[in-house]
Amino acid sequence: MNKNGFTLLVTLFLLSLTLMTVTTVTLLFERQIMFEKSWQDYYKAKIKKDSSFE
């Protein structure tokens, strides 16, 4: 059986690349949810303010 010394390095590189990708996607998703929630809160407050004048 032929042993390949680069297999571990390639595996670790792909693992770190995958972990970085998953972390980045998770952070972007969390920021998107926070952004949408801030817009939702803004419009809820605006509707509440506008309806209080009527």
Short mmCIF file of C-alpha atoms in Angstrom, two decimals:
data_model
loop_
_atom_site.label_atom_id
_atom_site.label_comp_id
_atom_site.label_asym_id
_atom_site.label_seq_id
_atom_site.Cartn_x
_atom_site.Cartn_y
_atom_site.Cartn_z
CA MET A 1 0.00 0.00 0.00
CA ASN A 2 1.36 3.42 -0.98
CA LYS A 3 1.29 6.00 1.81
CA ASN A 4 0.55 9.61 0.95
CA GLY A 5 1.98 12.17 3.38
CA PHE A 6 -0.19 14.99 2.07
CA THR A 7 -3.50 13.33 2.90
CA LEU A 8 -3.60 14.63 6.47
CA LEU A 9 -2.64 18.15 5.39
CA VAL A 10 -5.27 18.21 2.65
CA THR A 11 -7.89 16.86 5.05
CA LEU A 12 -7.04 19.48 7.68
CA PHE A 13 -7.07 22.23 5.05
CA LEU A 14 -10.48 21.17 3.75
CA LEU A 15 -11.79 20.88 7.31
CA SER A 16 -10.60 24.39 8.19
CA LEU A 17 -12.01 25.76 4.93
CA THR A 18 -15.36 24.12 5.67
CA LEU A 19 -15.41 25.42 9.24
CA MET A 20 -14.60 28.96 8.07
CA THR A 21 -17.36 28.79 5.47
CA VAL A 22 -19.94 27.51 7.96
CA THR A 23 -18.92 30.15 10.51
CA THR A 24 -19.13 32.94 7.94
CA VAL A 25 -22.55 31.83 6.69
CA THR A 26 -23.81 31.56 10.27
CA LEU A 27 -22.57 35.04 11.16
CA LEU A 28 -24.04 36.55 7.99
CA PHE A 29 -27.37 34.86 8.65
CA GLU A 30 -27.40 36.16 12.24
CA ARG A 31 -26.63 39.70 11.08
CA GLN A 32 -29.37 39.49 8.45
CA ILE A 33 -31.91 38.39 11.06
CA MET A 34 -30.86 41.25 13.37
CA PHE A 35 -31.13 43.73 10.48
CA GLU A 36 -34.60 42.53 9.53
CA LYS A 37 -35.71 42.64 13.17
CA SER A 38 -34.51 46.24 13.49
CA TRP A 39 -36.52 47.19 10.39
CA GLN A 40 -39.54 45.37 11.75
CA ASP A 41 -39.25 47.17 15.10
CA TYR A 42 -38.84 50.51 13.31
CA TYR A 43 -41.99 50.05 11.25
CA LYS A 44 -43.95 48.74 14.23
CA ALA A 45 -43.03 51.85 16.18
CA LYS A 46 -43.88 54.06 13.20
CA ILE A 47 -47.30 52.42 12.76
CA LYS A 48 -47.97 52.72 16.48
CA LYS A 49 -46.96 56.40 16.45
CA ASP A 50 -49.03 57.15 13.36
CA SER A 51 -52.09 55.40 14.71
CA SER A 52 -51.88 57.28 18.01
CA PHE A 53 -52.46 60.59 16.20
CA GLU A 54 -55.79 59.39 14.76
#
